[in-house]
Amino acid sequence: MTSTETLTMERFREAMSSFPSGVTIVTTADEHGTWRGFTASSFCSVSMRPPLVLVCLANTAECHSAFRSGERWLVHIISDEHTDLAKRFATRGADKFADAGFSADDGGLPLLADAAVKLTCDTYAIHSAGDHTILVGRVTRAETSEQTPTVYYRRRFHPLALDSSNGVPISAP
Ligand SMILES: Cc1cc2nc3c(=O)[nH]c(=O)nc-3n(C[C@H](O)[C@H](O)[C@H](O)COP(=O)(O)O)c2cc1C
């Protein structure tokens, strides 16, 4: 592409899909206590003091109002074991929580106990950004495990191969 060419949505999508990321399932409960959630790769760490993370949610998402008004939400960084669940949480209208292994945390939010990493967040700030909303959360609790997180790259899930002797990613020689 030359610098005079207009950026198309396809070109932008293609460029963004070339950035490997982890995958999260982000959950909350709406004002009626109904569980809500979506799959997000737009998750990242923001600040150490205070400990902040962010995730971007499409304004058109069904769960948008629940997250906009929710005071607490959970981020689950998932392993390969949960890629089918991530696909389900990326499907509008799906019965997302049915037989999926969630249980209520101490505040009634849907917790996936065997996720690779679990973060509990208090809503810290909400910013509008184009057709998405940036949810900034203050992390009040973080639980890690030995599970290896999955990787999303070029619209596919990829296992992250680790050397079992030292836990370091195996890269081609
Ligand atoms: C790997 C993956 C990553 C995604 N990341 C995001 C994201 O960061 N933000 C977002 O709004 N949607 C993302 N989506 C799409 C949403 O998960 C999907 O549109 C979801 O159904 C929205 O929630 P809703 O069912 O309440 O509308 C992603 C989908 C996949 C498969």
GROMACS .gro file of C-alpha atoms and ligand atoms in nm:
model
  204
    1MET     CA    1   0.000   0.000   0.000
    2THR     CA    2   0.130   0.350  -0.083
    3SER     CA    3   0.087   0.640   0.158
    4THR     CA    4  -0.163   0.806  -0.079
    5GLU     CA    5  -0.393   0.501  -0.079
    6THR     CA    6  -0.694   0.526   0.152
    7LEU     CA    7  -0.700   0.281   0.441
    8THR     CA    8  -0.984   0.036   0.390
    9MET     CA    9  -1.152  -0.152   0.672
   10GLU     CA   10  -1.020  -0.476   0.523
   11ARG     CA   11  -0.662  -0.345   0.526
   12PHE     CA   12  -0.698  -0.229   0.886
   13ARG     CA   13  -0.845  -0.566   0.991
   14GLU     CA   14  -0.565  -0.751   0.814
   15ALA     CA   15  -0.300  -0.539   0.987
   16MET     CA   16  -0.460  -0.589   1.330
   17SER     CA   17  -0.491  -0.965   1.279
   18SER     CA   18  -0.110  -0.977   1.237
   19PHE     CA   19  -0.067  -0.879   1.602
   20PRO     CA   20  -0.065  -1.194   1.820
   21SER     CA   21  -0.251  -1.160   2.147
   22GLY     CA   22  -0.382  -1.361   2.436
   23VAL     CA   23  -0.754  -1.427   2.464
   24THR     CA   24  -0.981  -1.336   2.753
   25ILE     CA   25  -1.339  -1.404   2.852
   26VAL     CA   26  -1.471  -1.103   3.040
   27THR     CA   27  -1.780  -1.145   3.257
   28THR     CA   28  -2.014  -0.945   3.474
   29ALA     CA   29  -2.378  -0.945   3.590
   30ASP     CA   30  -2.641  -0.694   3.479
   31GLU     CA   31  -2.876  -0.501   3.708
   32HIS     CA   32  -3.105  -0.807   3.734
   33GLY     CA   33  -2.815  -1.030   3.830
   34THR     CA   34  -2.816  -1.202   3.488
   35TRP     CA   35  -2.469  -1.315   3.386
   36ARG     CA   36  -2.316  -1.145   3.081
   37GLY     CA   37  -1.985  -1.185   2.904
   38PHE     CA   38  -1.785  -1.164   2.583
   39THR     CA   39  -1.456  -1.280   2.436
   40ALA     CA   40  -1.192  -1.010   2.411
   41SER     CA   41  -0.841  -0.991   2.272
   42SER     CA   42  -0.821  -0.616   2.330
   43PHE     CA   43  -0.711  -0.670   2.688
   44CYS     CA   44  -0.394  -0.510   2.824
   45SER     CA   45  -0.224  -0.390   3.135
   46VAL     CA   46  -0.235  -0.010   3.187
   47SER     CA   47  -0.084   0.095   3.520
   48MET     CA   48   0.099  -0.051   3.820
   49ARG     CA   49   0.001   0.211   4.080
   50PRO     CA   50  -0.289   0.173   4.092
   51PRO     CA   51  -0.304  -0.167   3.916
   52LEU     CA   52  -0.516  -0.101   3.607
   53VAL     CA   53  -0.611  -0.303   3.300
   54LEU     CA   54  -0.831  -0.223   3.005
   55VAL     CA   55  -1.053  -0.402   2.761
   56CYS     CA   56  -1.241  -0.255   2.462
   57LEU     CA   57  -1.603  -0.350   2.403
   58ALA     CA   58  -1.804  -0.283   2.085
   59ASN     CA   59  -2.087  -0.036   2.145
   60THR     CA   60  -2.316  -0.273   1.955
   61ALA     CA   61  -2.250  -0.570   2.185
   62GLU     CA   62  -2.556  -0.707   2.361
   63CYS     CA   63  -2.364  -0.708   2.688
   64HIS     CA   64  -2.255  -0.344   2.646
   65SER     CA   65  -2.501  -0.185   2.888
   66ALA     CA   66  -2.422  -0.445   3.155
   67PHE     CA   67  -2.053  -0.354   3.142
   68ARG     CA   68  -2.118   0.020   3.114
   69SER     CA   69  -2.325   0.020   3.429
   70GLY     CA   70  -2.148  -0.267   3.607
   71GLU     CA   71  -1.923  -0.179   3.897
   72ARG     CA   72  -1.730  -0.504   3.893
   73TRP     CA   73  -1.615  -0.747   3.627
   74LEU     CA   74  -1.387  -1.047   3.590
   75VAL     CA   75  -1.119  -1.110   3.328
   76HIS     CA   76  -1.026  -1.473   3.252
   77ILE     CA   77  -0.712  -1.530   3.046
   78ILE     CA   78  -0.783  -1.861   2.880
   79SER     CA   79  -0.578  -2.167   2.784
   80ASP     CA   80  -0.622  -2.395   2.479
   81GLU     CA   81  -0.877  -2.590   2.682
   82HIS     CA   82  -1.123  -2.301   2.658
   83THR     CA   83  -1.100  -2.199   2.292
   84ASP     CA   84  -1.443  -2.348   2.212
   85LEU     CA   85  -1.583  -2.152   2.503
   86ALA     CA   86  -1.417  -1.838   2.367
   87LYS     CA   87  -1.592  -1.899   2.034
   88ARG     CA   88  -1.920  -1.933   2.219
   89PHE     CA   89  -1.859  -1.606   2.406
   90ALA     CA   90  -1.792  -1.443   2.069
   91THR     CA   91  -2.132  -1.552   1.936
   92ARG     CA   92  -2.418  -1.310   1.985
   93GLY     CA   93  -2.730  -1.477   2.117
   94ALA     CA   94  -2.548  -1.794   2.226
   95ASP     CA   95  -2.633  -1.955   2.558
   96LYS     CA   96  -2.292  -1.855   2.686
   97PHE     CA   97  -2.292  -1.988   3.042
   98ALA     CA   98  -2.475  -2.320   2.990
   99ASP     CA   99  -2.265  -2.613   3.123
  100ALA     CA  100  -1.951  -2.406   3.086
  101GLY     CA  101  -1.808  -2.447   3.434
  102PHE     CA  102  -1.886  -2.102   3.576
  103SER     CA  103  -1.983  -2.051   3.938
  104ALA     CA  104  -2.077  -1.735   4.127
  105ASP     CA  105  -1.783  -1.558   4.293
  106ASP     CA  106  -1.830  -1.400   4.635
  107GLY     CA  107  -2.005  -1.103   4.470
  108GLY     CA  108  -2.229  -1.315   4.244
  109LEU     CA  109  -2.027  -1.266   3.924
  110PRO     CA  110  -1.960  -1.559   3.686
  111LEU     CA  111  -1.619  -1.705   3.762
  112LEU     CA  112  -1.448  -1.965   3.544
  113ALA     CA  113  -1.247  -2.135   3.817
  114ASP     CA  114  -1.007  -2.324   3.589
  115ALA     CA  115  -0.907  -2.031   3.365
  116ALA     CA  116  -0.531  -1.978   3.329
  117VAL     CA  117  -0.546  -1.638   3.502
  118LYS     CA  118  -0.836  -1.467   3.680
  119LEU     CA  119  -0.855  -1.097   3.759
  120THR     CA  120  -1.125  -0.924   3.961
  121CYS     CA  121  -1.175  -0.561   3.856
  122ASP     CA  122  -1.364  -0.260   3.990
  123THR     CA  123  -1.469  -0.021   3.714
  124TYR     CA  124  -1.216   0.264   3.732
  125ALA     CA  125  -1.298   0.464   3.417
  126ILE     CA  126  -1.502   0.432   3.100
  127HIS     CA  127  -1.396   0.606   2.779
  128SER     CA  128  -1.570   0.633   2.447
  129ALA     CA  129  -1.345   0.551   2.150
  130GLY     CA  130  -1.504   0.537   1.806
  131ASP     CA  131  -1.739   0.241   1.784
  132HIS     CA  132  -1.594   0.085   2.102
  133THR     CA  133  -1.595   0.163   2.474
  134ILE     CA  134  -1.273   0.137   2.672
  135LEU     CA  135  -1.338  -0.022   3.010
  136VAL     CA  136  -1.061   0.050   3.256
  137GLY     CA  137  -1.060  -0.172   3.564
  138ARG     CA  138  -0.876  -0.151   3.891
  139VAL     CA  139  -0.755  -0.499   3.972
  140THR     CA  140  -0.843  -0.600   4.327
  141ARG     CA  141  -0.751  -0.967   4.301
  142ALA     CA  142  -0.530  -1.172   4.067
  143GLU     CA  143  -0.503  -1.551   4.056
  144THR     CA  144  -0.254  -1.728   3.835
  145SER     CA  145  -0.204  -2.098   3.754
  146GLU     CA  146   0.037  -2.330   3.577
  147GLN     CA  147  -0.183  -2.333   3.266
  148THR     CA  148  -0.041  -2.204   2.939
  149PRO     CA  149  -0.244  -1.924   2.781
  150THR     CA  150  -0.365  -1.963   2.423
  151VAL     CA  151  -0.267  -1.721   2.147
  152TYR     CA  152  -0.489  -1.558   1.883
  153TYR     CA  153  -0.317  -1.471   1.557
  154ARG     CA  154  -0.453  -1.420   1.204
  155ARG     CA  155  -0.808  -1.504   1.321
  156ARG     CA  156  -0.708  -1.841   1.469
  157PHE     CA  157  -0.622  -1.985   1.807
  158HIS     CA  158  -0.268  -2.122   1.839
  159PRO     CA  159  -0.118  -2.327   2.122
  160LEU     CA  160   0.184  -2.163   2.276
  161ALA     CA  161   0.449  -2.435   2.282
  162LEU     CA  162   0.653  -2.429   2.602
  163ASP     CA  163   0.962  -2.627   2.691
  164SER     CA  164   0.838  -2.845   2.977
  165SER     CA  165   1.180  -2.837   3.147
  166ASN     CA  166   1.192  -2.462   3.198
  167GLY     CA  167   0.854  -2.318   3.092
  168VAL     CA  168   1.015  -2.105   2.821
  169PRO     CA  169   0.840  -2.073   2.480
  170ILE     CA  170   0.990  -2.299   2.215
  171SER     CA  171   1.086  -2.097   1.910
  172ALA     CA  172   1.218  -2.221   1.579
  173PRO     CA  173   1.600  -2.243   1.569
  174LIG     C1  174  -1.059  -1.402   1.960
  174LIG     C2  175  -1.169  -1.297   1.966
  174LIG     C3  176  -1.141  -1.174   2.023
  174LIG     C4  177  -1.240  -1.075   2.032
  174LIG     N1  178  -1.208  -0.955   2.091
  174LIG     C5  179  -1.304  -0.862   2.106
  174LIG     C6  180  -1.276  -0.740   2.175
  174LIG     O1  181  -1.164  -0.718   2.221
  174LIG     N2  182  -1.377  -0.650   2.189
  174LIG     C7  183  -1.502  -0.673   2.140
  174LIG     O2  184  -1.590  -0.588   2.157
  174LIG     N3  185  -1.532  -0.788   2.074
  174LIG     C8  186  -1.437  -0.883   2.058
  174LIG     N4  187  -1.467  -1.000   1.995
  174LIG     C9  188  -1.604  -1.023   1.947
  174LIG    C10  189  -1.703  -1.042   2.066
  174LIG     O3  190  -1.659  -1.146   2.152
  174LIG    C11  191  -1.844  -1.076   2.015
  174LIG     O4  192  -1.884  -0.977   1.925
  174LIG    C12  193  -1.943  -1.092   2.129
  174LIG     O5  194  -2.048  -1.170   2.084
  174LIG    C13  195  -1.997  -0.959   2.179
  174LIG     O6  196  -2.087  -0.978   2.286
  174LIG     P1  197  -2.249  -0.992   2.271
  174LIG     O7  198  -2.273  -1.138   2.240
  174LIG     O8  199  -2.297  -0.950   2.406
  174LIG     O9  200  -2.294  -0.903   2.159
  174LIG    C14  201  -1.369  -1.099   1.982
  174LIG    C15  202  -1.397  -1.225   1.923
  174LIG    C16  203  -1.297  -1.322   1.914
  174LIG    C17  204  -1.329  -1.455   1.852
   0.00000   0.00000   0.00000
